[in-house]
Coordinates of C-alpha atoms in Angstrom, one line a residue:
M1 CA 83.4 135.5 109.4
P2 CA 84.9 134.2 112.7
V3 CA 87.5 131.4 112.7
L4 CA 86.9 128.2 114.6
S5 CA 88.7 128.2 118.0
Q6 CA 88.2 127.1 121.5
S7 CA 86.9 130.5 122.6
F8 CA 84.5 130.6 119.6
A9 CA 83.2 127.1 120.4
Q10 CA 82.6 127.9 124.0
A11 CA 80.8 131.1 123.1
G12 CA 78.2 128.8 121.4
V13 CA 77.4 131.2 118.5
A14 CA 77.7 128.7 115.7
A15 CA 74.7 127.5 113.7
A16 CA 72.2 125.4 115.6
T17 CA 73.1 122.4 113.3
V18 CA 76.6 122.3 114.7
A19 CA 77.4 120.0 117.7
L20 CA 79.9 122.0 119.7
P21 CA 82.3 120.6 122.4
T22 CA 81.6 121.3 126.1
P23 CA 84.3 122.9 128.2
A24 CA 84.9 119.7 130.1
L25 CA 86.2 117.9 127.0
F26 CA 89.2 120.2 126.9
E27 CA 90.3 119.1 130.4
L28 CA 90.5 115.4 129.7
P29 CA 93.9 113.6 130.0
E30 CA 96.0 112.7 127.0
K31 CA 95.7 109.0 126.5
V32 CA 96.5 108.5 122.8
L33 CA 99.7 109.1 120.7
Q34 CA 98.8 109.3 117.0
F35 CA 101.2 109.2 114.1
G36 CA 99.6 111.2 111.3
T37 CA 97.2 114.1 110.8
G38 CA 95.4 112.7 107.7
V39 CA 91.7 113.0 107.0
L40 CA 91.1 109.3 107.6
L41 CA 92.4 109.5 111.1
R42 CA 90.5 112.7 111.8
G43 CA 87.3 111.3 110.2
L44 CA 87.4 107.9 111.9
P45 CA 89.3 107.2 115.1
D46 CA 89.6 110.8 116.3
F47 CA 85.9 111.4 115.5
L48 CA 85.0 108.3 117.5
I49 CA 87.1 109.3 120.4
D50 CA 85.4 112.7 120.4
Q51 CA 81.9 111.0 120.3
A52 CA 82.9 108.7 123.2
N53 CA 84.2 111.6 125.3
R54 CA 80.9 113.4 124.9
Q55 CA 79.2 110.4 126.4
G56 CA 81.7 110.1 129.3
I57 CA 83.1 106.8 128.0
F58 CA 86.7 107.0 126.9
N59 CA 87.6 110.3 128.5
G60 CA 90.9 110.9 126.8
R61 CA 92.5 113.1 124.2
V62 CA 95.0 112.6 121.4
V63 CA 98.5 113.9 120.9
V64 CA 99.3 113.9 117.2
V65 CA 102.8 113.5 115.8
K66 CA 103.3 115.2 112.4
S67 CA 106.3 114.2 110.3
T68 CA 107.1 117.7 109.2
D69 CA 106.6 121.3 110.3
G70 CA 104.7 122.4 107.1
G71 CA 101.3 121.6 105.8
D72 CA 98.3 122.1 108.1
A73 CA 100.4 122.4 111.3
A74 CA 99.8 126.2 111.5
A75 CA 96.0 125.7 111.0
F76 CA 95.9 123.3 113.9
E77 CA 97.6 126.0 116.1
R78 CA 95.3 128.8 114.9
E79 CA 92.2 126.7 115.6
D80 CA 93.3 125.3 118.9
N81 CA 93.3 121.8 117.3
L82 CA 89.6 121.9 116.7
Y83 CA 88.1 120.8 113.3
T84 CA 84.7 120.1 111.9
V85 CA 83.5 116.8 110.5
C86 CA 80.5 117.2 108.1
V87 CA 78.9 113.8 107.9
R88 CA 76.8 113.3 104.8
G89 CA 75.3 110.0 103.5
V90 CA 72.5 107.5 103.6
E91 CA 71.9 104.9 106.3
D92 CA 69.0 102.4 106.0
G93 CA 67.6 104.5 103.2
Q94 CA 67.5 107.6 105.3
T95 CA 69.6 110.8 104.6
V96 CA 72.2 111.6 107.2
S97 CA 73.5 115.2 107.7
E98 CA 75.4 116.3 110.8
N99 CA 78.2 118.7 111.7
V100 CA 80.5 118.0 114.6
V101 CA 83.3 120.1 116.0
C102 CA 85.8 117.6 117.2
A103 CA 87.8 118.3 120.3
S104 CA 89.7 115.0 120.6
I105 CA 93.1 116.4 119.6
S106 CA 94.9 118.2 122.3
R107 CA 98.3 118.9 120.7
V108 CA 100.0 118.5 117.3
L109 CA 103.8 118.0 117.6
S110 CA 106.3 118.1 114.9
A111 CA 108.6 115.0 114.8
K112 CA 111.2 117.2 113.2
S113 CA 111.4 120.0 115.7
Q114 CA 109.6 118.7 118.8
W115 CA 110.9 115.1 119.1
A116 CA 112.0 115.7 122.7
D117 CA 108.3 116.5 123.5
V118 CA 107.2 113.3 121.8
L119 CA 109.6 111.2 123.9
Q120 CA 108.5 113.1 127.0
F121 CA 104.9 112.2 126.3
A122 CA 106.0 108.6 125.9
T123 CA 106.7 108.6 129.6
S124 CA 103.2 109.8 130.6
P125 CA 101.3 107.3 132.9
D126 CA 98.1 108.4 131.2
L127 CA 99.3 107.1 127.8
Q128 CA 97.5 103.9 126.8
V129 CA 97.1 103.8 123.0
V130 CA 99.1 104.4 119.8
L131 CA 97.3 105.0 116.5
S132 CA 98.8 105.4 113.0
N133 CA 98.1 106.0 109.4
T134 CA 101.4 106.7 107.7
T135 CA 100.2 105.5 104.2
E136 CA 100.8 102.1 102.7
I137 CA 104.6 102.8 102.5
G138 CA 104.8 103.7 106.2
I139 CA 105.1 100.2 107.6
V140 CA 108.4 99.3 106.0
L141 CA 111.8 98.4 107.4
D142 CA 114.5 101.1 107.0
E143 CA 117.6 99.0 107.1
S144 CA 119.8 102.0 108.0
E145 CA 117.4 103.3 110.7
D146 CA 118.9 104.9 113.8
I147 CA 116.4 104.9 116.7
R148 CA 118.6 107.3 118.7
A149 CA 118.2 109.9 115.9
T150 CA 116.1 113.0 116.6
P151 CA 113.9 111.8 115.1
P152 CA 114.3 108.4 113.5
R153 CA 113.5 108.4 109.8
S154 CA 110.7 105.8 109.6
F155 CA 107.5 105.4 111.5
P156 CA 108.5 102.0 113.0
G157 CA 111.8 103.6 114.1
K158 CA 109.9 106.5 115.8
L159 CA 107.5 104.0 117.4
L160 CA 110.4 101.9 118.7
A161 CA 112.1 105.0 120.2
V162 CA 108.8 105.9 121.9
L163 CA 108.5 102.4 123.4
L164 CA 112.1 102.3 124.5
A165 CA 111.7 105.7 126.3
R166 CA 108.6 104.3 128.0
Y167 CA 110.3 101.1 129.0
E168 CA 113.2 103.0 130.5
A169 CA 110.9 105.5 132.3
F170 CA 108.9 102.8 134.1
G171 CA 111.6 100.2 134.6
G172 CA 110.0 97.7 132.3
A173 CA 106.7 97.6 134.3
A174 CA 104.4 95.1 132.5
D175 CA 101.3 97.3 133.1
K176 CA 102.9 100.2 131.2
G177 CA 102.7 98.5 127.8
L178 CA 100.5 100.0 125.1
I179 CA 97.8 99.0 122.7
I180 CA 99.1 99.8 119.2
V181 CA 96.6 100.0 116.3
P182 CA 97.9 100.8 112.9
T183 CA 95.2 101.7 110.3
E184 CA 97.4 101.6 107.2
L185 CA 95.5 100.0 104.4
I186 CA 97.6 96.9 104.0
P187 CA 96.7 93.3 105.0
D188 CA 97.9 92.2 108.5
N189 CA 99.2 95.7 109.2
G190 CA 99.7 94.9 112.9
T191 CA 101.6 91.7 112.2
K192 CA 103.9 93.4 109.8
L193 CA 104.5 96.3 112.2
R194 CA 105.2 94.0 115.1
G195 CA 107.8 92.1 113.0
I196 CA 109.6 95.3 111.9
L197 CA 109.7 96.6 115.5
R198 CA 111.4 93.3 116.6
E199 CA 113.9 93.4 113.7
L200 CA 114.8 97.0 114.5
A201 CA 115.3 96.2 118.1
D202 CA 117.6 93.3 117.2
R203 CA 119.6 95.4 114.8
A204 CA 120.0 98.1 117.4
R205 CA 121.2 95.4 119.9
L206 CA 118.7 96.5 122.5
D207 CA 118.8 94.5 125.7
A208 CA 116.9 91.3 126.2
G209 CA 114.8 92.8 128.9
F210 CA 113.4 95.4 126.6
I211 CA 112.8 92.9 123.8
S212 CA 110.8 90.7 126.2
W213 CA 108.8 93.8 127.4
L214 CA 108.2 94.8 123.8
E215 CA 106.7 91.5 122.9
T216 CA 104.8 90.7 126.1
A217 CA 103.6 94.0 127.5
N218 CA 102.5 95.6 124.3
T219 CA 99.8 94.5 121.9
V220 CA 100.0 95.4 118.2
C221 CA 96.6 94.8 116.6
N222 CA 95.7 94.1 113.0
S223 CA 92.9 96.4 111.9
L224 CA 90.8 97.2 108.9
V225 CA 89.3 100.6 108.4
D226 CA 86.6 101.5 105.9
R227 CA 85.1 105.0 105.7
I228 CA 85.1 107.4 102.7
V229 CA 86.6 110.6 104.0
P230 CA 87.1 112.9 100.9
G231 CA 88.6 115.6 103.1
K232 CA 88.3 119.3 102.5
P233 CA 85.6 120.1 100.0
A234 CA 86.2 122.2 96.8
A235 CA 86.3 125.9 97.2
E236 CA 82.6 126.6 96.2
A237 CA 81.3 123.9 98.5
H238 CA 83.6 125.0 101.3
A239 CA 82.3 128.6 101.0
A240 CA 78.7 127.4 101.2
L241 CA 79.4 125.3 104.3
T242 CA 81.1 128.3 105.9
Q243 CA 77.9 130.3 105.5
E244 CA 75.8 127.4 106.7
L245 CA 77.9 126.8 109.8
G246 CA 78.6 130.4 110.8
Y247 CA 82.4 130.2 111.0
D248 CA 85.4 129.5 108.9
D249 CA 87.4 126.2 109.4
E250 CA 90.5 125.5 107.4
L251 CA 90.5 121.9 108.7
L252 CA 86.9 121.1 107.9
I253 CA 86.5 117.7 106.3
M254 CA 83.6 115.8 104.7
S255 CA 82.8 112.2 105.6
E256 CA 80.3 109.6 104.6
A257 CA 78.0 108.3 107.3
Y258 CA 79.1 104.6 107.2
L259 CA 82.1 103.5 109.1
L260 CA 83.8 100.2 109.8
W261 CA 86.8 99.8 112.1
A262 CA 87.6 96.1 112.8
I263 CA 90.3 95.5 115.3
E264 CA 91.9 92.2 116.1
G265 CA 92.1 92.0 119.9
D266 CA 91.0 90.4 123.2
E267 CA 89.1 91.6 126.2
R268 CA 92.1 93.8 127.3
V269 CA 92.1 95.5 124.0
R270 CA 88.3 96.0 124.2
E271 CA 88.6 97.5 127.7
V272 CA 91.4 99.9 126.8
L273 CA 89.7 100.9 123.5
S274 CA 86.4 101.6 125.4
F275 CA 85.3 104.0 122.6
Q276 CA 84.5 100.9 120.6
Q277 CA 81.2 100.6 122.4
I278 CA 79.7 103.8 121.1
H279 CA 79.3 102.7 117.5
P280 CA 78.3 99.3 116.0
G281 CA 80.8 99.8 113.2
V282 CA 83.7 99.4 115.6
I283 CA 84.4 95.8 116.2
V284 CA 87.0 94.3 118.5
Q285 CA 87.4 90.5 118.3
P286 CA 90.1 87.9 117.9
D287 CA 89.5 87.3 114.2
I288 CA 88.6 90.1 111.7
N289 CA 89.0 88.1 108.5
L290 CA 85.2 88.1 108.1
F291 CA 85.2 91.8 107.7
R292 CA 88.1 91.8 105.3
E293 CA 86.3 89.2 103.2
L294 CA 83.0 91.1 103.2
K295 CA 84.7 94.4 102.2
M296 CA 86.9 92.8 99.5
R297 CA 84.2 90.7 97.9
L298 CA 81.0 92.7 98.3
L299 CA 82.2 96.3 98.1
N300 CA 85.5 96.0 96.1
G301 CA 84.4 93.0 94.0
T302 CA 81.1 94.7 93.0
H303 CA 83.0 97.8 92.0
S304 CA 85.4 95.8 89.9
L305 CA 82.8 93.7 88.1
T306 CA 80.6 96.7 87.4
C307 CA 83.1 99.4 86.3
G308 CA 83.7 98.2 82.8
L309 CA 80.0 97.6 82.1
A310 CA 79.1 101.1 83.5
V311 CA 81.7 102.9 81.3
L312 CA 80.6 100.9 78.2
A313 CA 77.0 102.0 79.0
G314 CA 77.9 105.7 79.5
E315 CA 77.4 105.8 83.2
A316 CA 80.0 108.2 84.8
T317 CA 79.6 107.7 88.5
V318 CA 78.5 105.1 91.0
R319 CA 75.7 107.2 92.3
G320 CA 74.5 107.9 88.8
A321 CA 74.4 104.2 88.1
M322 CA 72.3 103.6 91.3
E323 CA 69.7 106.0 89.9
N324 CA 69.4 103.8 86.8
D325 CA 66.9 101.0 87.6
Y326 CA 68.7 98.4 85.5
F327 CA 72.1 99.1 87.0
A328 CA 70.8 99.3 90.5
T329 CA 69.2 95.9 90.0
Y330 CA 72.3 94.5 88.5
I331 CA 74.6 95.7 91.3
R332 CA 72.3 94.4 94.0
N333 CA 71.9 91.0 92.3
L334 CA 75.6 90.7 91.5
M335 CA 76.5 91.5 95.2
L336 CA 73.9 89.5 97.0
A337 CA 73.0 86.6 94.6
D338 CA 76.5 85.9 93.1
L339 CA 79.3 87.3 95.3
L340 CA 77.8 86.8 98.8
P341 CA 77.3 83.0 98.3
G342 CA 80.7 82.7 96.8
I343 CA 82.8 84.2 99.6
P344 CA 85.5 81.7 100.4
Y345 CA 85.0 82.1 104.1
P346 CA 82.2 81.1 106.5
V347 CA 79.7 84.0 106.5
D348 CA 76.3 84.1 108.3
E349 CA 73.8 85.0 105.6
K350 CA 72.1 87.7 107.7
V351 CA 75.5 89.3 108.4
G352 CA 76.4 89.3 104.8
Q353 CA 73.0 90.6 103.7
R354 CA 73.2 93.4 106.2
F355 CA 76.7 94.4 105.1
G356 CA 75.6 94.3 101.5
M357 CA 72.6 96.6 102.2
Q358 CA 75.0 99.1 103.8
V359 CA 77.2 99.0 100.8
L360 CA 74.2 99.8 98.6
D361 CA 73.4 102.8 100.8
R362 CA 77.0 104.0 100.4
F363 CA 76.8 103.6 96.6
R364 CA 73.7 105.9 96.7
N365 CA 75.5 108.6 98.7
P366 CA 74.8 112.0 97.0
A367 CA 77.8 113.5 98.8
V368 CA 80.4 111.2 97.3
E369 CA 81.2 111.3 93.6
H370 CA 83.1 108.0 92.7
R371 CA 83.8 107.8 89.0
W372 CA 83.6 104.4 87.3
L373 CA 86.6 105.1 85.0
A374 CA 88.8 105.7 88.1
I375 CA 87.7 102.3 89.5
T376 CA 89.1 100.6 86.3
L377 CA 92.6 101.4 87.4
N378 CA 94.6 98.1 87.6
Y379 CA 91.4 96.3 86.4
S380 CA 93.0 92.9 85.9
A381 CA 94.9 92.7 89.1
K382 CA 91.8 93.8 91.1
L383 CA 89.7 91.1 89.5
R384 CA 92.3 88.5 90.3
M385 CA 92.5 89.5 94.0
R386 CA 88.9 90.5 94.7
V387 CA 86.8 88.3 92.4
V388 CA 88.5 85.1 91.2
P389 CA 88.6 83.4 94.7
D390 CA 84.9 84.2 95.1
L391 CA 84.1 82.9 91.5
V392 CA 86.0 79.6 92.0
H393 CA 84.3 79.0 95.4
Y394 CA 80.9 79.7 93.9
C395 CA 81.4 77.3 91.1
E396 CA 82.7 74.6 93.5
R397 CA 79.7 75.1 95.7
F398 CA 76.9 75.3 93.1
K399 CA 78.5 73.4 90.1
T400 CA 77.4 76.3 87.8
A401 CA 78.6 79.7 86.7
P402 CA 77.4 82.9 88.4
Q403 CA 75.7 84.8 85.6
Y404 CA 76.1 88.4 86.9
V405 CA 79.8 87.7 87.4
A406 CA 80.1 86.3 83.9
L407 CA 78.5 89.5 82.5
G408 CA 80.9 91.6 84.4
F409 CA 83.9 89.5 83.0
A410 CA 82.5 89.9 79.5
A411 CA 82.4 93.7 80.0
Y412 CA 85.9 93.6 81.3
L413 CA 87.2 91.9 78.2
L414 CA 85.4 94.4 75.9
F415 CA 86.6 97.4 78.0
L416 CA 90.2 96.2 77.4
R417 CA 89.8 96.2 73.6
S418 CA 91.9 99.1 72.6
T419 CA 91.2 101.2 69.5
R420 CA 94.3 103.3 69.5
Q421 CA 97.8 103.2 70.9
E422 CA 100.0 106.3 71.4
A423 CA 103.3 106.8 73.3
G424 CA 102.9 103.5 75.0
K425 CA 99.4 104.2 76.2
Y426 CA 96.3 102.3 75.1
Y427 CA 92.8 103.9 74.5
G428 CA 89.4 102.3 74.1
E429 CA 86.2 103.8 73.0
A430 CA 82.6 103.7 74.2
N431 CA 79.6 105.8 73.1
G432 CA 81.8 108.0 70.9
Q433 CA 84.0 108.8 73.9
E434 CA 87.7 107.7 74.2
Y435 CA 89.0 106.5 77.5
L436 CA 92.5 105.6 78.7
I437 CA 93.0 101.9 79.6
Q438 CA 95.1 102.0 82.8
D439 CA 95.9 98.3 83.2
E440 CA 99.2 96.4 83.2
Q441 CA 97.7 93.9 80.8
A442 CA 96.7 96.6 78.2
G443 CA 99.4 95.5 75.7
Y444 CA 98.5 91.8 76.1
F445 CA 94.9 92.5 75.3
A446 CA 95.7 94.8 72.4
E447 CA 97.5 91.9 70.8
L448 CA 94.8 89.3 71.9
W449 CA 92.0 91.4 70.3
Q450 CA 93.5 90.9 66.9
R451 CA 91.8 87.5 67.1
P452 CA 88.0 86.6 67.0
A453 CA 86.0 87.3 70.1
A454 CA 85.5 83.6 71.0
E455 CA 89.2 83.1 70.9
V456 CA 89.8 86.2 73.1
V457 CA 87.5 84.7 75.7
S458 CA 89.2 81.2 75.6
A459 CA 92.7 82.6 75.7
A460 CA 92.1 85.2 78.3
L461 CA 90.2 82.9 80.7
S462 CA 92.7 80.1 80.4
N463 CA 95.6 82.4 81.1
Q464 CA 96.9 81.1 84.5
E465 CA 99.4 83.9 84.7
L466 CA 96.5 86.4 84.8
W467 CA 94.3 84.5 87.2
G468 CA 96.4 82.0 89.1
T469 CA 94.0 79.3 87.7
D470 CA 92.3 78.2 84.5
L471 CA 88.9 79.9 84.5
T472 CA 87.8 77.8 81.5
A473 CA 87.7 74.8 83.8
L474 CA 84.8 76.3 85.7
P475 CA 81.5 74.7 84.7
G476 CA 79.7 76.9 82.1
F477 CA 81.8 80.0 82.8
E478 CA 83.6 80.3 79.4
A479 CA 80.3 79.7 77.5
S480 CA 78.5 82.4 79.6
V481 CA 81.2 85.0 79.2
A482 CA 81.4 84.3 75.4
R483 CA 77.6 84.6 75.1
Y484 CA 77.5 87.9 77.0
L485 CA 80.5 89.3 75.1
A486 CA 78.8 88.6 71.8
Q487 CA 75.7 90.3 73.1
L488 CA 77.6 93.3 74.3
Q489 CA 79.2 93.7 70.9
Q490 CA 75.9 93.3 69.0
E491 CA 73.5 95.2 71.2
G492 CA 75.6 97.5 73.4
A493 CA 75.9 97.5 77.2
S494 CA 72.6 99.1 78.2
A495 CA 70.5 96.9 75.9
T496 CA 72.4 93.8 77.0
L497 CA 71.9 94.6 80.7
A498 CA 68.2 95.2 80.1
T499 CA 67.8 91.9 78.2
V500 CA 69.7 89.9 80.9
L501 CA 67.7 91.4 83.8
N502 CA 64.3 91.0 82.0
K503 CA 65.1 87.4 81.1
N504 CA 66.1 86.6 84.7
Q505 CA 63.0 88.3 86.0
R506 CA 60.9 86.1 83.7
V507 CA 62.7 83.0 84.9
A508 CA 62.3 83.9 88.5
A509 CA 58.5 84.5 87.9

């Protein structure tokens, strides 16, 4: 089986279902410096840049900085920096399946052994953009950082060294500043990175001219990325794809069809990041809090309120639950009838409904296996962050308790009722199957469940250390949770869900 390479791609002998790059794409100038080779970067920004280049819009390639020499560096070299993105998913109820050989990456440089080449590229007049995804711990201050090291240890240290080299090469020209877009999954990632860069510059006693240029000529954008990119498929699936595509690709990755990349920026940012215009999921605007709220409340909040109920009902995966009429209805109603109206941020209803329908499509994706038990990790903390602000706002707005949220909370309390403790770990049981409770509050609930269920509800919901507020003060919420908890214990999760939905349907009729 041939291996993916530039010569193979240009020979055009891959399967007809593969979108191959044209020769012109390999001649485009290098406009982007990217820290990281991870699957999210390759499946989202690098993929978008490739798609824009094919349409003659962005017309630039990416130089990637890899922190070490190992890992997939050799694979990039063997495959001339090409890789395949296999997009699988559902959009507007329609199945999506496409295979794209991406040619957006021009070089992969090792920070460890090729730092001089990185700094040389920093002086290129073609360079306009810096991207990063160095994991959640990448945007941190290294108090002993030396930006003159080869290379500096931390990502912010490396970036500051790049900016200093650029400043010196162009004499501090204002038009040579860069658009910097971190994609690390932390709130206000750009704001945090900007602050660390300034602190490192102060600690290194860099001159006032550079610090002024750093802060005025460069734009560091907050951004939010959302796309499930599972990465390289398992061996059996990879072998099947190899036969389907007609070549072998060590760097092949899977990706869902949906994507969101919200970038906080002005018209200059929109102009430089011209690839944003090729996909409606890429948004550049001055305030991206709306998208953060939509994702946190409708996607993450729905996950968190459904996971316990699903485990108790014997549903293993999100997709499996979406094939169950009762669960599919519950998830839709929870998201659109309870959580959407409760979002503590101004949301146009049509925008929220559209986002919610996209989330439902993602939940149905047959190519993504998301297990409910995995979603229960840090259950209590997730409910506090994702759901409680929404719940409080809903109750303030409508003076009543959201019933689907109340059922989700009741299932959470029952899920955290442990039946066994061993070696500091707590285990629950559902449908004859034992499960591990991975929650910091597992010990608290093990003790609390020594009391009657009604007392569990009252004590747990009034615990301000858990929620930051007293949830028993919300109109009707405690009574609803207590009623559903009793029903779950007496009838089981599946029967309770059916009863609740059938009752609501009769009321609506």
